[in-house]
Coordinates of C-alpha atoms in Angstrom, one line a residue:
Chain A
X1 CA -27.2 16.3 -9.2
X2 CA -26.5 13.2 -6.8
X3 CA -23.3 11.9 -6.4
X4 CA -23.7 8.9 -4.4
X5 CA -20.1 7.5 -4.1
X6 CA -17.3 6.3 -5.3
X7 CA -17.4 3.9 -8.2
X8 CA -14.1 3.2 -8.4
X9 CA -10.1 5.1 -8.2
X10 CA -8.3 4.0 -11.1
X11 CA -4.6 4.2 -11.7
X12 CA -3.0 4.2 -14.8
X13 CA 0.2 1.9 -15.4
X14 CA 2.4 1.4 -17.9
X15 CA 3.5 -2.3 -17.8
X16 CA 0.4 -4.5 -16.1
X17 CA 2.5 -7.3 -15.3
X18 CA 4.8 -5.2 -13.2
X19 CA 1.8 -3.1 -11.2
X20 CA 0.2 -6.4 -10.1
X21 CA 3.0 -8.0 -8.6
X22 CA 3.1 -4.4 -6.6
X23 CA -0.2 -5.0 -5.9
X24 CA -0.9 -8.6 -5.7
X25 CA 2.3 -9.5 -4.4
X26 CA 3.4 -6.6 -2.3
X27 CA 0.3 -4.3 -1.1
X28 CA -1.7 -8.0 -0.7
X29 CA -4.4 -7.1 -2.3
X30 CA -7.3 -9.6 -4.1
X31 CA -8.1 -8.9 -7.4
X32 CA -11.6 -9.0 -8.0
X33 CA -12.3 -8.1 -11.4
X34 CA -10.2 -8.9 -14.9
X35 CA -11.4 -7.0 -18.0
X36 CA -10.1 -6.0 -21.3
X37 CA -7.9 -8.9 -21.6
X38 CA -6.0 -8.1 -18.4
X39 CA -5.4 -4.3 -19.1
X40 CA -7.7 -3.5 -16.6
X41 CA -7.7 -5.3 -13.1
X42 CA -9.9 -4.2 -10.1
X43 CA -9.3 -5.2 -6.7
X44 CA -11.2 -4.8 -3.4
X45 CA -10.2 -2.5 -1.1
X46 CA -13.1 -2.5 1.9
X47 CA -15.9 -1.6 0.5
X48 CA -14.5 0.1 -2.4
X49 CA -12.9 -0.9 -5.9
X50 CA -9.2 0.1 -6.8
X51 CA -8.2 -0.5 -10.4
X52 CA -5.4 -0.4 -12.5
X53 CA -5.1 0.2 -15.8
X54 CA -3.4 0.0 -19.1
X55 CA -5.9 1.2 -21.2
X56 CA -5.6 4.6 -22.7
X57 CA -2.4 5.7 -24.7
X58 CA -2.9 9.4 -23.5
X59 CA -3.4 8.6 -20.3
X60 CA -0.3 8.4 -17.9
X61 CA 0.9 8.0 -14.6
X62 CA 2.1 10.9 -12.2
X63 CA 3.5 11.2 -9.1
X64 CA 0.9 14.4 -8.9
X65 CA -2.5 14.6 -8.7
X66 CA -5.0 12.7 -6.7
X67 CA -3.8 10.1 -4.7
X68 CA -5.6 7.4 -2.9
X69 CA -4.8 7.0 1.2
X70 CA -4.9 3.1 1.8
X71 CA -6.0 2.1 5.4
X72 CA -4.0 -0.4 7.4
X73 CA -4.6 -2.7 9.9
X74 CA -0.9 -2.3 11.4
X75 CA 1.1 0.7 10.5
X76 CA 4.5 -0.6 11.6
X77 CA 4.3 -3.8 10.1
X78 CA 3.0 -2.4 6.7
X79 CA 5.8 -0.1 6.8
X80 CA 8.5 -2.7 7.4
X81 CA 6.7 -4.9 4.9
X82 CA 7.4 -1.9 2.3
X83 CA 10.9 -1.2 3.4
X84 CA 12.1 -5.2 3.4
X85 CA 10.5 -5.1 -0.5
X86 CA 12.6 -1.4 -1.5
X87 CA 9.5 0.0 -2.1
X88 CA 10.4 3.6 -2.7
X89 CA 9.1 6.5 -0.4
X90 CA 8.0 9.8 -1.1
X91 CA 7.3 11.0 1.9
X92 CA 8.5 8.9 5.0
X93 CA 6.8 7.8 8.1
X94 CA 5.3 10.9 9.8
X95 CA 2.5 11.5 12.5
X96 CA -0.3 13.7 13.0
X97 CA -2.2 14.2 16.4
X98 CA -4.9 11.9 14.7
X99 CA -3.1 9.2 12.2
X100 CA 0.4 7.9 11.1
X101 CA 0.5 8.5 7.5
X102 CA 3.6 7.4 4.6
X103 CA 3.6 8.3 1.2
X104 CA 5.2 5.3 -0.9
X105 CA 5.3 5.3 -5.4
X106 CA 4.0 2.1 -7.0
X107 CA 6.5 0.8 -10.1
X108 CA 5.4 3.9 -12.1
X109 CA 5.6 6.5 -9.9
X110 CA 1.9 6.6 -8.7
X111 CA 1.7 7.7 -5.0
X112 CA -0.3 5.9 -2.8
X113 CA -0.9 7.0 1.2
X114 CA -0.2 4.6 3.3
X115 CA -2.3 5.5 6.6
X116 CA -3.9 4.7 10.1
X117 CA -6.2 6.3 12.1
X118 CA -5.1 6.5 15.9
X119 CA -7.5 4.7 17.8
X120 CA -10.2 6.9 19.7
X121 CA -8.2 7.6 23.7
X122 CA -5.0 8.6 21.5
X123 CA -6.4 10.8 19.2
X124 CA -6.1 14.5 19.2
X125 CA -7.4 16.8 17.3
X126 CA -8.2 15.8 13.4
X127 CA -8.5 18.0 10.8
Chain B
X1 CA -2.6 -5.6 5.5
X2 CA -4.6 -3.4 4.0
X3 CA -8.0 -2.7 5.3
X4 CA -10.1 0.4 3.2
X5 CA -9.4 3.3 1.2
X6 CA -9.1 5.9 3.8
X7 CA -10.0 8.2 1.9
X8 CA -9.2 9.6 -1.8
X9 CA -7.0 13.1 -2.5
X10 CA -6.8 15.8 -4.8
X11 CA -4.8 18.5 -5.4
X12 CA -6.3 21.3 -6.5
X13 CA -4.2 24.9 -7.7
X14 CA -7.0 27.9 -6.3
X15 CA -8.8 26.7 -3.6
X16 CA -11.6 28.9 -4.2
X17 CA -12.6 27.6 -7.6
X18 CA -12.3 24.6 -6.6
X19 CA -14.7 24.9 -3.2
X20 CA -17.1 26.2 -6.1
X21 CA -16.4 23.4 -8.4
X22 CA -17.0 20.7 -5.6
X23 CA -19.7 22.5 -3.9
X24 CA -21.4 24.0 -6.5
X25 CA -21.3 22.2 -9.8
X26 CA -21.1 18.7 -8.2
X27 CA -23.3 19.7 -4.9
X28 CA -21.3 18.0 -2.6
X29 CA -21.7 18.8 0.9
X30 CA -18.1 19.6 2.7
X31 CA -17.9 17.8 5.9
X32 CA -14.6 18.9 7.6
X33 CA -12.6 22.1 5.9
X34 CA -8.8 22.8 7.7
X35 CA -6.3 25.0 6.9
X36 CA -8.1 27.6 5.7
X37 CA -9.8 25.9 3.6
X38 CA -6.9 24.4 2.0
X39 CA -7.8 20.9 2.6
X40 CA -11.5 20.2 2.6
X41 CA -13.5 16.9 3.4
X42 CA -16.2 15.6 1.5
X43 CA -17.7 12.1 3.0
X44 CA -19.3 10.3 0.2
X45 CA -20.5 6.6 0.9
X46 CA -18.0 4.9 3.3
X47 CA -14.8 6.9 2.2
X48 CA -13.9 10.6 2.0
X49 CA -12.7 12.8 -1.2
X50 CA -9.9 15.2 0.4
X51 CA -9.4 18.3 -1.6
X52 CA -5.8 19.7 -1.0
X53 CA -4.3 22.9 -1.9
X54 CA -0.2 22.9 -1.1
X55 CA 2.2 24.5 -3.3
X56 CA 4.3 21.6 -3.6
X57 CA 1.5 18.9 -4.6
X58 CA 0.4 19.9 -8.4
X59 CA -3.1 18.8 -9.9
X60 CA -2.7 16.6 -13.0
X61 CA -4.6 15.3 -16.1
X62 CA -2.6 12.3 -15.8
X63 CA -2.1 9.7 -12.7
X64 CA -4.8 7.7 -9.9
X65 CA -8.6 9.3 -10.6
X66 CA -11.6 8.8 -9.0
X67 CA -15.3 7.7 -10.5
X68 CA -18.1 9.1 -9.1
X69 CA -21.7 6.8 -9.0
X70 CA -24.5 8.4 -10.4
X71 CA -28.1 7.3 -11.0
X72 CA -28.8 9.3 -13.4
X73 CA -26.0 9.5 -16.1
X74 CA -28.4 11.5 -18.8
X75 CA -29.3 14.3 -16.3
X76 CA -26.1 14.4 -14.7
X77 CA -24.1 15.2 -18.0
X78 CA -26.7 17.3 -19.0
X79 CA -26.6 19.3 -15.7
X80 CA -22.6 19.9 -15.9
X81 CA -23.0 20.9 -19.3
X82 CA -25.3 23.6 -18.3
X83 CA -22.8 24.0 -15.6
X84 CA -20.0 24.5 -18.1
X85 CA -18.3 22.1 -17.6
X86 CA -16.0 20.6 -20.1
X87 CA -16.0 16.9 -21.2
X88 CA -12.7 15.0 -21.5
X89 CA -14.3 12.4 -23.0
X90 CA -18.2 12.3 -23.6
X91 CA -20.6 9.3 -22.3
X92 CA -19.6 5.9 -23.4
X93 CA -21.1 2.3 -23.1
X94 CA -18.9 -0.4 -22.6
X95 CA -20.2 -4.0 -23.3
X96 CA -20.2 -4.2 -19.1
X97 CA -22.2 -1.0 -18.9
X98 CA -24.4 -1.7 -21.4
X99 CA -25.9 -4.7 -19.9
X100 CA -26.6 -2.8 -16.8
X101 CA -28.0 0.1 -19.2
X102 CA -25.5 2.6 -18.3
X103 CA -22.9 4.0 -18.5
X104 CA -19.3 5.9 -18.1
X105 CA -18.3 9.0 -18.8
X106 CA -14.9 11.0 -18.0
X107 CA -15.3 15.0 -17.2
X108 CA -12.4 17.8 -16.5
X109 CA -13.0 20.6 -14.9
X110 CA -14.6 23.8 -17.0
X111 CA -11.0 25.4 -16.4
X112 CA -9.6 23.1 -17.9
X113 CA -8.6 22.5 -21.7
X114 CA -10.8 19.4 -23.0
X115 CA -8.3 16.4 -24.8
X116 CA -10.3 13.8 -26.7
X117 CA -9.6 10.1 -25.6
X118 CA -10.9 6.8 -27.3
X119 CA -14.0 5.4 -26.0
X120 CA -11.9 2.7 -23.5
X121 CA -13.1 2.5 -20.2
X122 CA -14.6 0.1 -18.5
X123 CA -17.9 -0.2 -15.6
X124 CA -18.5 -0.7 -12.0
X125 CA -19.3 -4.7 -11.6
X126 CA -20.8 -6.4 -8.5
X127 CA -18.7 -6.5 -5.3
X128 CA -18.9 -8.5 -2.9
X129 CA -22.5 -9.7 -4.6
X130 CA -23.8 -6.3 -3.7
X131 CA -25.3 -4.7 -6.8
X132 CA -23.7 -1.7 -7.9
X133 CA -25.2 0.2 -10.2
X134 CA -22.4 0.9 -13.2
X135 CA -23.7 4.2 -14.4
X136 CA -20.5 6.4 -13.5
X137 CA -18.6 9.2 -14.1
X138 CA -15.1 10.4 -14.0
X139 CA -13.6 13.9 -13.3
X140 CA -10.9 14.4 -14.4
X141 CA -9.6 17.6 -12.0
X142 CA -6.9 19.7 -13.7
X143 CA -6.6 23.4 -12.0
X144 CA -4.2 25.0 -14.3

């Protein structure tokens, strides 16, 4: 058995129209894939694929579970970007000796990390 | 704003079954453990699954999930099933998939109770013009 990566981290929404203004319009992010008539939408996040989807009756969203950590370029502008737009947070902005990390829900509840390393000479010790 | 997926986390219920699950059944390699081994770091490709075990951050069947890239879909489902591992939903083909001649396929833990879901999901395309290959498949990790 070889896993060799991630194809892709899908979250499941219940109204599509309302998760990609979240995403498009708030989180910024370029859609890079449209499928099933618009129930599923992919985006690209670096080098990896972030989809949501509307696709399976029995499949729901949850503020449990896996949850993906998005990388930032600027923590304190990302935050006050999330904050001007009500964006509602679960866990607010807290620090570790090796990142700043927030936990914010998207329209259904889905919890998404927002995060930043520490760059290398302010870094302690990481998990 | 945003740059990457940092990395990818999931809660797990028994850290110990779930080390095994990870480790054994899906032979990934931990690259960081913490806690106790209540939150352990695989690196796969440019990001890093993060398995968590915390009291107050519950596994579920439902909500974000990850697909994991395969080349071999045929051996790899046949492998977890000798694994016992139960199937949430059993290998499908999507139109996208079958072009690239593969596939999708959605897995739970063998813990867990298997549900049946219709044969939706849909494939891996090309990023960035980099060629993925779209044979995939999905856990779906419920610790009960």
């Amino acid at each position: 058995m070889k896993i060799k990566g991630i194809g892709f981290v899908a979250i499941p929404v219940t109204d599509v129209k309302r998760a990609r203004s979240f995403y498009e319009e708030v989180l910024n992010l370029k859609v890079s894939d449209e499928m099933m008539s618009g129930k599923w939408i992919e985006y690209s996040v670096g080098d990896e694929t972030l989809a949501i989807a509307n696709v399976i009756p029995n499949w729901t969203p949850s503020d449990q579970g896996t949850g993906a950590a998005l990388e930032v370029e600027n923590f304190a502008e990302a935050i006050q970007r999330l904050k001007d737009r009500d964006i509602r947070f679960a866990a607010e902005p807290f620090e570790t000796p090796c990142c700043h990390m927030a936990v914010v829900q998207d329209p259904d509840g889905n919890k998404l990390i927002i995060h930043k390393l520490k760059p290398e000479n302010e870094k302690g010790e990481c998990v | 704003m945003i740059k990457e997926v940092a990395f990818v986390a999931i809660a797990v219920s028994d850290k110990e079954r779930a080390r095994k699950f990870y480790q054994e059944t899906l032979e990934l390699k931990p690259t960081t453990a913490a806690m106790e081994g209540a939150w352990v770091e695989y690196d796969l490709g440019p990001t890093t699954i993060g398995v968590g075990c915390h009291p107050d951050w519950k596994p579920s069947r439902d909500g974000t999930t990850v697909a994991f890239e395969v080349d071999d879909i045929d051996a790899t489902i046949a492998q977890l099933k000798e694994r016992g591992v139960s199937f949430d939903m059993e290998k499908i083909e999507t139109p996208v998939c079958w072009r690239r001649n593969s596939a999708i396929l959605m897995a739970i833990n063998w813990s867990c109770i298997s549900a049946n879901r219709p044969n939706e999901m849909m494939s891996q395309e090309n990023r960035k013009g980099k060629q993925i290959p779209a044979s995939s498949f999905k856990i779906f990790f419920l610790l009960p």
